[in-house]
Structure formats: structure tokens, C-alpha cells
PDB file of C-alpha atoms and ligand atoms in Angstrom:
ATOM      1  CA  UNK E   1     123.188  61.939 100.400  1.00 72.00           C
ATOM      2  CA  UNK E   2     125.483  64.923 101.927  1.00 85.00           C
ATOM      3  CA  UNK E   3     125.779  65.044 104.813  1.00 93.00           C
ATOM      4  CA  UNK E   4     125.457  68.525 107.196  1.00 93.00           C
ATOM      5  CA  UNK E   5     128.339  71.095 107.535  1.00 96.00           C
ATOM      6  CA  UNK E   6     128.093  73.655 110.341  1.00 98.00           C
ATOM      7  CA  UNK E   7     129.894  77.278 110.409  1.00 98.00           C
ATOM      8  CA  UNK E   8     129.883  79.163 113.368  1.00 98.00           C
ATOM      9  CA  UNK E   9     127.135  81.831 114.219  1.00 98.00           C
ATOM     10  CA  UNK E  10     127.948  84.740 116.076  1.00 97.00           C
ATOM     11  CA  UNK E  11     126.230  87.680 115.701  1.00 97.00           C
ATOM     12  CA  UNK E  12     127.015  89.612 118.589  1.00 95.00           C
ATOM     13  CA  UNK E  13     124.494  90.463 121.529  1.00 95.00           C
ATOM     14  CA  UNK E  14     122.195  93.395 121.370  1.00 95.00           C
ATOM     15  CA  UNK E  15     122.901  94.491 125.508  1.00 95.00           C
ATOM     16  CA  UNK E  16     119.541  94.189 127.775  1.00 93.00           C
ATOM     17  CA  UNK E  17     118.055  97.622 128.151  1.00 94.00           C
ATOM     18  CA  UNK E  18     118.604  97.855 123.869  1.00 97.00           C
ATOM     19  CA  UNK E  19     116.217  94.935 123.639  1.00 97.00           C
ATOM     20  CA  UNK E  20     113.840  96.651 124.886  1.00 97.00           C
ATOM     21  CA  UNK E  21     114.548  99.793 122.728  1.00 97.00           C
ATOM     22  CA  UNK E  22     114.526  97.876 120.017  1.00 98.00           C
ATOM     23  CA  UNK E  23     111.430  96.099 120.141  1.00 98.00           C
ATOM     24  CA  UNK E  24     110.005  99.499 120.687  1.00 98.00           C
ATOM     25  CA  UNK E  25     111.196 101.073 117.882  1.00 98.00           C
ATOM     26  CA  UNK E  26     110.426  97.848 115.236  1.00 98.00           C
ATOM     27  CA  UNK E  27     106.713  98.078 116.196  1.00 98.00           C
ATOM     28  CA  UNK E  28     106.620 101.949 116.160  1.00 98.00           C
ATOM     29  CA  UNK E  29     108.184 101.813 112.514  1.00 98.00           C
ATOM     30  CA  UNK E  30     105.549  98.788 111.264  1.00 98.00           C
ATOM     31  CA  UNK E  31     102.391 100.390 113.655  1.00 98.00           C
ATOM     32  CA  UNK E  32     103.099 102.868 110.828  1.00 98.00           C
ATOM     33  CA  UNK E  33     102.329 100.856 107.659  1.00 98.00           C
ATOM     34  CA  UNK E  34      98.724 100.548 105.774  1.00 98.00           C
ATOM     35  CA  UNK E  35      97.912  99.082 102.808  1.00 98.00           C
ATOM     36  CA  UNK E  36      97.327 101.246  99.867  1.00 98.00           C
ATOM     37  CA  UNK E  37      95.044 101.506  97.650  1.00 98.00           C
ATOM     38  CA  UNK E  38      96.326 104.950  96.039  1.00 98.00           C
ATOM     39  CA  UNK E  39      99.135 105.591  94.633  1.00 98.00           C
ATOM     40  CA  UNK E  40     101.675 108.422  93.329  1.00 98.00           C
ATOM     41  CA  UNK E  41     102.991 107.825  89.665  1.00 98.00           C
ATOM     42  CA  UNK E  42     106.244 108.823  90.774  1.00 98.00           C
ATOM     43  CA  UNK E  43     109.352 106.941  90.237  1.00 98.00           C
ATOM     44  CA  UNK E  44     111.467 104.366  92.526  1.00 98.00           C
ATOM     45  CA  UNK E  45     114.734 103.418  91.929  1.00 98.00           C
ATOM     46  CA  UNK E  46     114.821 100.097  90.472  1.00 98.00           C
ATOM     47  CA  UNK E  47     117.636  98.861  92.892  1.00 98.00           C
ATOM     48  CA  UNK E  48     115.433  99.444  96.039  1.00 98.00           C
ATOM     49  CA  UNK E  49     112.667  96.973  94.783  1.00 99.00           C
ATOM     50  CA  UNK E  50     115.407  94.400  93.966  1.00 99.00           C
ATOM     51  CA  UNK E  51     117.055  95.012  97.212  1.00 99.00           C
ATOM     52  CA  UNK E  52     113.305  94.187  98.963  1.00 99.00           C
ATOM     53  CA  UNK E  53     113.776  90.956  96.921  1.00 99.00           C
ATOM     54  CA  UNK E  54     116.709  90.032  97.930  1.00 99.00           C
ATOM     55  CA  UNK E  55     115.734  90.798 101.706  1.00 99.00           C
ATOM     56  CA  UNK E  56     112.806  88.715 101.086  1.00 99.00           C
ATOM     57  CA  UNK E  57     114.594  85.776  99.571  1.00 99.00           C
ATOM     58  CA  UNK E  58     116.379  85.684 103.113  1.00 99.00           C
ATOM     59  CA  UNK E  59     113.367  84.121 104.458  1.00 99.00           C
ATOM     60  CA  UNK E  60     113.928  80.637 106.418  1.00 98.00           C
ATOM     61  CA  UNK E  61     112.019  78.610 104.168  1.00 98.00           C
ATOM     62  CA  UNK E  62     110.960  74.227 104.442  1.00 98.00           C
ATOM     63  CA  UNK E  63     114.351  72.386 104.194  1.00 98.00           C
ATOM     64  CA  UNK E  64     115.776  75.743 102.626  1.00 98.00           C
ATOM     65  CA  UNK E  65     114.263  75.193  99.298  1.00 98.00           C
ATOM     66  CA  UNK E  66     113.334  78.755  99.097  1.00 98.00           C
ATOM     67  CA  UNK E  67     110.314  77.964  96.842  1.00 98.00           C
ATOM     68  CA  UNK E  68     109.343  81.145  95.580  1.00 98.00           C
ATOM     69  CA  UNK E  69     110.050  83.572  92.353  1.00 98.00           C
ATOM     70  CA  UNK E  70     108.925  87.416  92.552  1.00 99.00           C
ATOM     71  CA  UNK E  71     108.300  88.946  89.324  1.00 98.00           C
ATOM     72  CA  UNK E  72     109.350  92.568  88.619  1.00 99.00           C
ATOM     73  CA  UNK E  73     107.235  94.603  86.411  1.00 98.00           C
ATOM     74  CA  UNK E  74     107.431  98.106  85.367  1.00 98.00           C
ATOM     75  CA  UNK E  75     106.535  97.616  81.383  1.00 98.00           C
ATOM     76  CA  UNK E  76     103.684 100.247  81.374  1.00 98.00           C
ATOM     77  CA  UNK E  77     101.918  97.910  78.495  1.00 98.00           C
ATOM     78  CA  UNK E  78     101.946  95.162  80.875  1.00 98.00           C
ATOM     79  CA  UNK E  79     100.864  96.728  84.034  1.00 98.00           C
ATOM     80  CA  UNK E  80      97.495  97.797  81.858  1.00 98.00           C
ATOM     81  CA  UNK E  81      97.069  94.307  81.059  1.00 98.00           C
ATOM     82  CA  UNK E  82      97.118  93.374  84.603  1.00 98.00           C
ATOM     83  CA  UNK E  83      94.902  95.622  85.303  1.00 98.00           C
ATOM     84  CA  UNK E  84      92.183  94.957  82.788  1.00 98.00           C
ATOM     85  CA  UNK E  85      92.361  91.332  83.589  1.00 97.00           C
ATOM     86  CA  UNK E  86      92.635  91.902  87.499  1.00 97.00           C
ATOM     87  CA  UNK E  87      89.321  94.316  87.483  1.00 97.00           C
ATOM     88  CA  UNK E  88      87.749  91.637  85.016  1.00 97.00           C
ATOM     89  CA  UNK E  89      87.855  89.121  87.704  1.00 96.00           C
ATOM     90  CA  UNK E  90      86.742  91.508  90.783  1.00 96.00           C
ATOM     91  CA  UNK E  91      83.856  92.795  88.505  1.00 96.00           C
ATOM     92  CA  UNK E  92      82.700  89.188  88.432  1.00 95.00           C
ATOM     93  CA  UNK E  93      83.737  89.163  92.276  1.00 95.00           C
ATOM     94  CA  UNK E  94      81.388  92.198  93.205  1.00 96.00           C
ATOM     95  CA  UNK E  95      79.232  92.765  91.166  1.00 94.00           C
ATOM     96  CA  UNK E  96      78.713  89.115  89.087  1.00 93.00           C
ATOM     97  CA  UNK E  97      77.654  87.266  92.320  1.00 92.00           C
ATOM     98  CA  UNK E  98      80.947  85.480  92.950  1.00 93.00           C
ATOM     99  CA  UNK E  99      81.489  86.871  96.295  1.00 94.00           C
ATOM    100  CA  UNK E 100      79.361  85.644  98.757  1.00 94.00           C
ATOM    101  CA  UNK E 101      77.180  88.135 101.458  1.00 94.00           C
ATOM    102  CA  UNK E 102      79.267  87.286 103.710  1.00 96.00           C
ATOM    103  CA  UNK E 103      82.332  88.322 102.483  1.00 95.00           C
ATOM    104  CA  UNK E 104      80.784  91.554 100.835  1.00 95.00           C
ATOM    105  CA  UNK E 105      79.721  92.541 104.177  1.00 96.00           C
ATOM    106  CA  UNK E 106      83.239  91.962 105.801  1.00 96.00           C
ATOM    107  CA  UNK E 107      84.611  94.251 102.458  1.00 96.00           C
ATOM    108  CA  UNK E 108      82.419  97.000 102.926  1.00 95.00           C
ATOM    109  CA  UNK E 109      84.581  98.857 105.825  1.00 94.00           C
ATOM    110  CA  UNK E 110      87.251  98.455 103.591  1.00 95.00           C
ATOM    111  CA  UNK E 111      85.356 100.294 100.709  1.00 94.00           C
ATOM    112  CA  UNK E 112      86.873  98.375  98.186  1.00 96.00           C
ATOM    113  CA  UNK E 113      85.541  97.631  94.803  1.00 95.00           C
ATOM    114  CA  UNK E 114      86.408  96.144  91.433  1.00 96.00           C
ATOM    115  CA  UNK E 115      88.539  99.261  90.129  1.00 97.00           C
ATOM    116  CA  UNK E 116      92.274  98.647  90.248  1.00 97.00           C
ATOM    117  CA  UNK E 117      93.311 101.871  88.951  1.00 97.00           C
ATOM    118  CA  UNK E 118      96.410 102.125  91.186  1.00 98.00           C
ATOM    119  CA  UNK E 119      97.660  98.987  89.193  1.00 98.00           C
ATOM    120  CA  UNK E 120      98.507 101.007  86.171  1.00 98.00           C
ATOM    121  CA  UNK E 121      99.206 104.243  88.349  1.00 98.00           C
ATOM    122  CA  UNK E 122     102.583 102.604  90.796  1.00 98.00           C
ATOM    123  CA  UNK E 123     105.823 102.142  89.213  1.00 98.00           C
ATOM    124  CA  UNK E 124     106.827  98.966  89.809  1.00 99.00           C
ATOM    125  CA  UNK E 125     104.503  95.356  90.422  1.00 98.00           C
ATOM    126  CA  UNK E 126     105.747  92.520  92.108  1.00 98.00           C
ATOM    127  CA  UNK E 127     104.383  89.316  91.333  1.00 98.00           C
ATOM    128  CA  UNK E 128     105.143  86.191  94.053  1.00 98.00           C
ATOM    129  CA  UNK E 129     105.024  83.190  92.899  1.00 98.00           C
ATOM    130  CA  UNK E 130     104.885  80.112  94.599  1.00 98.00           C
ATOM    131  CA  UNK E 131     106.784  77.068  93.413  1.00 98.00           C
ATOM    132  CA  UNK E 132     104.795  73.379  94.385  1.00 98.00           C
ATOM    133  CA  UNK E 133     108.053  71.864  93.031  1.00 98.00           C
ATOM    134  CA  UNK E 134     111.413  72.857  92.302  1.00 98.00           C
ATOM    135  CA  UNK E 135     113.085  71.937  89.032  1.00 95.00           C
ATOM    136  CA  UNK E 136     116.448  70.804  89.084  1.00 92.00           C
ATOM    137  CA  UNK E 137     118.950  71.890  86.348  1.00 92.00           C
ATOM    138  CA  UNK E 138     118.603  68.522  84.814  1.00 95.00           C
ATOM    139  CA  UNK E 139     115.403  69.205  84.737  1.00 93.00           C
ATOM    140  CA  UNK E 140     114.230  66.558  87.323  1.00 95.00           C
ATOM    141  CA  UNK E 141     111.352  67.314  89.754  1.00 97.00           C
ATOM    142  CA  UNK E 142     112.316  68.729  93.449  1.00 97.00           C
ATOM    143  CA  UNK E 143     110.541  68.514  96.322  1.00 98.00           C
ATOM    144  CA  UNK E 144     108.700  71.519  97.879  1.00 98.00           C
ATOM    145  CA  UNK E 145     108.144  71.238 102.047  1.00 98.00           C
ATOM    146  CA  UNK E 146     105.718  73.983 103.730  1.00 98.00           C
ATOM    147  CA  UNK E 147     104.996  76.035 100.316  1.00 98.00           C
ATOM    148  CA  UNK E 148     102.244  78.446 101.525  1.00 98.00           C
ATOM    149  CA  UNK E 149     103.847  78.913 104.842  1.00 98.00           C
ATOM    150  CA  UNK E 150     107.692  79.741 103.215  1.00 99.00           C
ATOM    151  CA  UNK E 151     105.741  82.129 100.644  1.00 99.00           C
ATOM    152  CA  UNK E 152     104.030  83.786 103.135  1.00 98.00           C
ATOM    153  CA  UNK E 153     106.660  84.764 105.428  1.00 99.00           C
ATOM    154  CA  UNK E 154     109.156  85.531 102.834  1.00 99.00           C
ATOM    155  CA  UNK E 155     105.760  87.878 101.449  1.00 99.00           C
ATOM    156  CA  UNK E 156     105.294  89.331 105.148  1.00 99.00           C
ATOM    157  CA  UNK E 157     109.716  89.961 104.847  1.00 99.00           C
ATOM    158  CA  UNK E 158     108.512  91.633 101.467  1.00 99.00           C
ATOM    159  CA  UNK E 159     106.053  94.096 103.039  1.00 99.00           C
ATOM    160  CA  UNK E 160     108.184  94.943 106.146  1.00 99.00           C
ATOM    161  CA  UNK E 161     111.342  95.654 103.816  1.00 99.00           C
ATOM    162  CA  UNK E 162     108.966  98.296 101.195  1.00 99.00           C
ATOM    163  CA  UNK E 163     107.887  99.987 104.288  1.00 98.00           C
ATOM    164  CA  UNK E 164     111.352 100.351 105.724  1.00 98.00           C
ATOM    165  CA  UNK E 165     112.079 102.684 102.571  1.00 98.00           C
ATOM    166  CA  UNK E 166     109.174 104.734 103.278  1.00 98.00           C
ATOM    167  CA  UNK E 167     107.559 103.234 100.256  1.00 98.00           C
ATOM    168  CA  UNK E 168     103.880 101.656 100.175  1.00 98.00           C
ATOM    169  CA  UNK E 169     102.312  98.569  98.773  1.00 98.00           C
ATOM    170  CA  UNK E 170      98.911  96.606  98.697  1.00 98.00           C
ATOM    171  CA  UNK E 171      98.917  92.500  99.234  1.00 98.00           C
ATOM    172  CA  UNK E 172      96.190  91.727  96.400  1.00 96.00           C
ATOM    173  CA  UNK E 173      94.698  89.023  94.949  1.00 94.00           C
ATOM    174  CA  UNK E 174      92.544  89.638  92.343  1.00 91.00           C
ATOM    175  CA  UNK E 175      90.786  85.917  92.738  1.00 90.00           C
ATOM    176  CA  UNK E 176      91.248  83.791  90.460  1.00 94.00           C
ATOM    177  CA  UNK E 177      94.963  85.022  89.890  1.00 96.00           C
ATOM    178  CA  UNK E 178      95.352  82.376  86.866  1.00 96.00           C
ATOM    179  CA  UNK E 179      95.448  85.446  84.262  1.00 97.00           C
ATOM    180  CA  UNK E 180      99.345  86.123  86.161  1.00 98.00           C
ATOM    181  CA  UNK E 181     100.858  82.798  85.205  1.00 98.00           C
ATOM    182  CA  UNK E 182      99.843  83.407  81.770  1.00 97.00           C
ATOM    183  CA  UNK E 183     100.415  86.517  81.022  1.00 98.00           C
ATOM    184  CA  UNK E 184     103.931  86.507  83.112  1.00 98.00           C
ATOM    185  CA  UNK E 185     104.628  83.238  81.420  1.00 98.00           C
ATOM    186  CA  UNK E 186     105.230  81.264  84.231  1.00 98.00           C
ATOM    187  CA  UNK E 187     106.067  77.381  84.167  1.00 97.00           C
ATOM    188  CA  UNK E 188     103.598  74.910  85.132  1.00 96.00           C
ATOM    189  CA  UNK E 189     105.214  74.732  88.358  1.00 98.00           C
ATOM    190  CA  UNK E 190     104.120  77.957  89.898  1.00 98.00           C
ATOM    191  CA  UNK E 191     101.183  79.464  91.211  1.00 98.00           C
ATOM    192  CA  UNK E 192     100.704  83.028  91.988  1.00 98.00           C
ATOM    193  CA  UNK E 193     100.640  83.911  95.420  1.00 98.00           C
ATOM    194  CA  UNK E 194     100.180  87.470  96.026  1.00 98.00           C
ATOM    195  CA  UNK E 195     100.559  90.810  93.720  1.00 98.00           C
ATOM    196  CA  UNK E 196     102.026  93.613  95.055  1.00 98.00           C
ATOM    197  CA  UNK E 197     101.972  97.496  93.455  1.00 98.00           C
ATOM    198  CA  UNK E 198     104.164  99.342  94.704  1.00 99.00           C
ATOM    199  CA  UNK E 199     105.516 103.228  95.024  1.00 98.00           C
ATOM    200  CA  UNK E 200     104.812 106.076  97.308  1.00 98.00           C
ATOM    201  CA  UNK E 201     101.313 106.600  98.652  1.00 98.00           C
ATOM    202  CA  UNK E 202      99.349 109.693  97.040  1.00 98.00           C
ATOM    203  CA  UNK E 203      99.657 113.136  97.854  1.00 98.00           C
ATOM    204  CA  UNK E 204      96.073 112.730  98.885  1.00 98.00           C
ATOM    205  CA  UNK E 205      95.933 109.405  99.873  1.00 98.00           C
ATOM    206  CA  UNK E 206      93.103 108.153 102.359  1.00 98.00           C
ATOM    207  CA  UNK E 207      93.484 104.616 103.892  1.00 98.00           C
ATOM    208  CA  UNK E 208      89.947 102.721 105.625  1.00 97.00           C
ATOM    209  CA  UNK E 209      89.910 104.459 109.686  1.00 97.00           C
ATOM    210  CA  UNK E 210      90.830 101.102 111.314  1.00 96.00           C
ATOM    211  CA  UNK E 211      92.372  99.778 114.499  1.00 97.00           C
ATOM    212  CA  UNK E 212      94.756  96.987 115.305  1.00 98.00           C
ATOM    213  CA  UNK E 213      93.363  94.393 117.617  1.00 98.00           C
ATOM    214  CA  UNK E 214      95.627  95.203 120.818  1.00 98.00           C
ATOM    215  CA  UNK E 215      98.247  92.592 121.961  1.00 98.00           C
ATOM    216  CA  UNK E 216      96.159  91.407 124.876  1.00 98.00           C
ATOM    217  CA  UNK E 217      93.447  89.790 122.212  1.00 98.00           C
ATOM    218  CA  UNK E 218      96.692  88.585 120.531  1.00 98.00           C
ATOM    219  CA  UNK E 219      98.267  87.173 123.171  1.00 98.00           C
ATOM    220  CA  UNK E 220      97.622  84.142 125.415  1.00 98.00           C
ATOM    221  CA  UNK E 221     100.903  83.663 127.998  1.00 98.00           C
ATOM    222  CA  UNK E 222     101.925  81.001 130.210  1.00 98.00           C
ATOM    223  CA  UNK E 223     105.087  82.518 132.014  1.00 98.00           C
ATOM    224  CA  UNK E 224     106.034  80.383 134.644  1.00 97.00           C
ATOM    225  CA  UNK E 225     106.914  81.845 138.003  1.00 86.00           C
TER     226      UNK E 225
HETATM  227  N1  LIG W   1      90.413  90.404  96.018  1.00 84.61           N
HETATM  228  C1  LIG W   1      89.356  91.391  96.070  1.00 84.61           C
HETATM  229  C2  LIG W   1      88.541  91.319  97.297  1.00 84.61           C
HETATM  230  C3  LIG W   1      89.235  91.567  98.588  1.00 84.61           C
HETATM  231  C4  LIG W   1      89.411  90.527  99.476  1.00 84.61           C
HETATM  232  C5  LIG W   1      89.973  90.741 100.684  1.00 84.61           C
HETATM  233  I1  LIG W   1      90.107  89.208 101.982  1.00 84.61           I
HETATM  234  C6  LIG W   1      90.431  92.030 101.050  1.00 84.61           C
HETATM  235  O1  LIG W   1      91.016  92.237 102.297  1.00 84.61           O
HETATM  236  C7  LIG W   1      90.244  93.082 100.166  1.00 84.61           C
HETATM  237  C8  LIG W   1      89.672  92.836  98.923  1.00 84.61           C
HETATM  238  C9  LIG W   1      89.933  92.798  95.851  1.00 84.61           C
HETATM  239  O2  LIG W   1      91.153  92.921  95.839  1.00 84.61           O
HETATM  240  O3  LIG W   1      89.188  93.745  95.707  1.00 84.61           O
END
């Protein structure tokens, strides 16, 4: 057992009115993001992407186990093969009968299909994997608290950090994503969680004409007098 050590934490206060400023200015930078769906080929420093990592890593995680692993690809070979076994899978999704009405219908807006073209096209992929356990360096099994929900904000940290840069990304899931743990050769202990292309958008990029529900249908309050 160890037993807790505190530091101290003082980051300084951001004054009143710069609250405000700020707040304004975070959701005028992130009002701006869309997913992408096309992509430039040009290049991004490799140092920016690891930097988003790093960023993303920061995320508070269940007892601080920090139970994820992001995969960096930018081997051309290997961004075809994700492709070809990413658009296998959403070929069975749309058009092999895996996807139910349903969730067609919700799609169609979207106008998404089973290409993936932009897979091959973006410079870099990251891959997140979950961990369900960790794996200690003696090679005994670790326990994992509040997987999906770690993942997912440290994902969310992701997305806000690539946008920062000016740079654009797409949270996919090609479902079943089994085809990343094999050919990323990841340990029996992960699971893929989310794949993320990455690089600027197009020159001639077009994103679905959609609105953000507004903060009143987002929002219930209780604010005391
Ligand atoms: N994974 C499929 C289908 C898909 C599912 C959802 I939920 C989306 O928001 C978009 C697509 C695909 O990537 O095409």
C-alpha cells in the first residue's frame, strides 16, 4: 500500500471579466470544428500529432491509470491496408444488410457511405486504443477503473487539441474495428476505440449543412436564488 502525497496547486486566477472572455473565445474556436470526411494529402509535421498525444494523455483518467495507447501511422502501405479492411466492413455495413433501417435512415443526412478514401489520402492515422487491463512490468495483470469513460475524454482532449492547430480529423469506427488490433499488432489487452485520419481539410472540402442543438436543449439549471 502507499500511501497519498500532496504538492501544492496553484495555478493562478484568470480575473472575473477574463472568464467570461474566455469562455467566449473556447466555444468560438471549437463552434468552428467539423468532422471531415475529405482530406488534403499534404504534409503535417510529425511533432504536432505527437504533441496532440501528449495533450491527450493529460486526461484525468479512473484512479490515474491512464488506460489508453494511440497508435501513430503514416506508413503509406499500412494506411491502404486500413483502408481496404475498413471499407470491407462498411460495405457489409451498407450495403450487406448489417446496418439496420434505422440507423441507415439516421446516416443518410450525413451522406456517408462505405468508401474511406480519405484513409489513404491524410498523412497521419491515429489509432486509440483502449486498455481493459494494464500490464505491469512484471508482467502481472492491473486493474482498469472507468475504461470507456477515460478513453473517451482523453479522445474528446484528442479532437479539441488537432483543431487547435487548424488541422482536421474524423472520429471513425469502421464497425467491427477487430481488423486494427491485428493488423497494428496489439496485445490481447486492448481494444480499439476510435480511428482518427488526420491532416488539413481539402481545398474543396464540403462538410453535411448541420446545426448544433442550442444550449437551452442542452441545458437543464437549478441556480438557487
Ligand atoms: N461506421 C460507419 C457508419 C457511421 C456511423 C455513425 I454513428 C456515424 O456518425 C457515421 C458513420 C462509417 O464510418 O461509415
Amino acid at each position: 500500500m502507499t500511501n497519498p502525497t500532496f504538492i501544492p496547486y496553484r495555478p493562478g486566477r484568470v480575473p472575473q471579466p477574463e472568464v467570461i472572455e474566455r469562455a467566449q473565445w473556447f466555444f468560438d474556436l471549437m463552434e468552428g470544428r467539423r468532422s471531415v470526411r475529405m482530406f488534403s494529402a499534404d504534409p503535417v509535421p510529425r511533432e504536432a500529432i505527437e504533441q496532440a498525444i501528449a495533450t491527450a494523455s493529460t486526461a484525468p483518467s479512473g484512479a490515474h491509470r491512464q488506460p489508453w495507447t494511440f497508435v501513430l501511422i503514416g506508413d503509406h502501405d499500412l494506411k491502404r491496408q486500413i483502408r481496404e479492411a475498413a471499407e470491407e466492413e462498411e460495405r457489409t455495413n451498407y450495403q450487406g444488410g448489417r446496418l439496420p433501417d434505422d440507423w441507415l435512415e439516421a446516416l443518410r443526412p450525413l451522406g456517408t457511405d462505405w468508401h474511406k478514401e480519405f484513409l489513404e489520402t491524410v498523412p497521419w492515422i491515429v489509432v486509440l486504443f483502449e486498455q481493459r487491463y494494464g500490464v505491469d512490468p512484471a508482467g502481472n495483470r492491473l486493474k482498469h477503473f472507468y475504461v470507456k469513460e477515460s478513453v473517451g475524454i482523453a479522445c474528446g482532449m484528442f479532437i479539441a487539441a488537432i483543431h487547435q492547430m487548424g488541422l482536421a480529423t474524423l472520429t471513425h469506427t469502421p464497425s467491427p474495428m477487430a481488423f486494427l488490433t491485428k493488423l497494428l499488432g496489439r496485445p490481447e489487452n486492448e481494444r480499439p476505440f476510435a480511428m482518427l485520419p488526420i491532416g488539413y481539410p481539402a481545398d474543396d472540402c464540403l462538410v453535411p449543412d448541420i446545426t448544433r442543438k442550442p444550449l437551452d436543449d442542452v441545458v437543464i439549471r437549478f441556480l438557487g436564488t
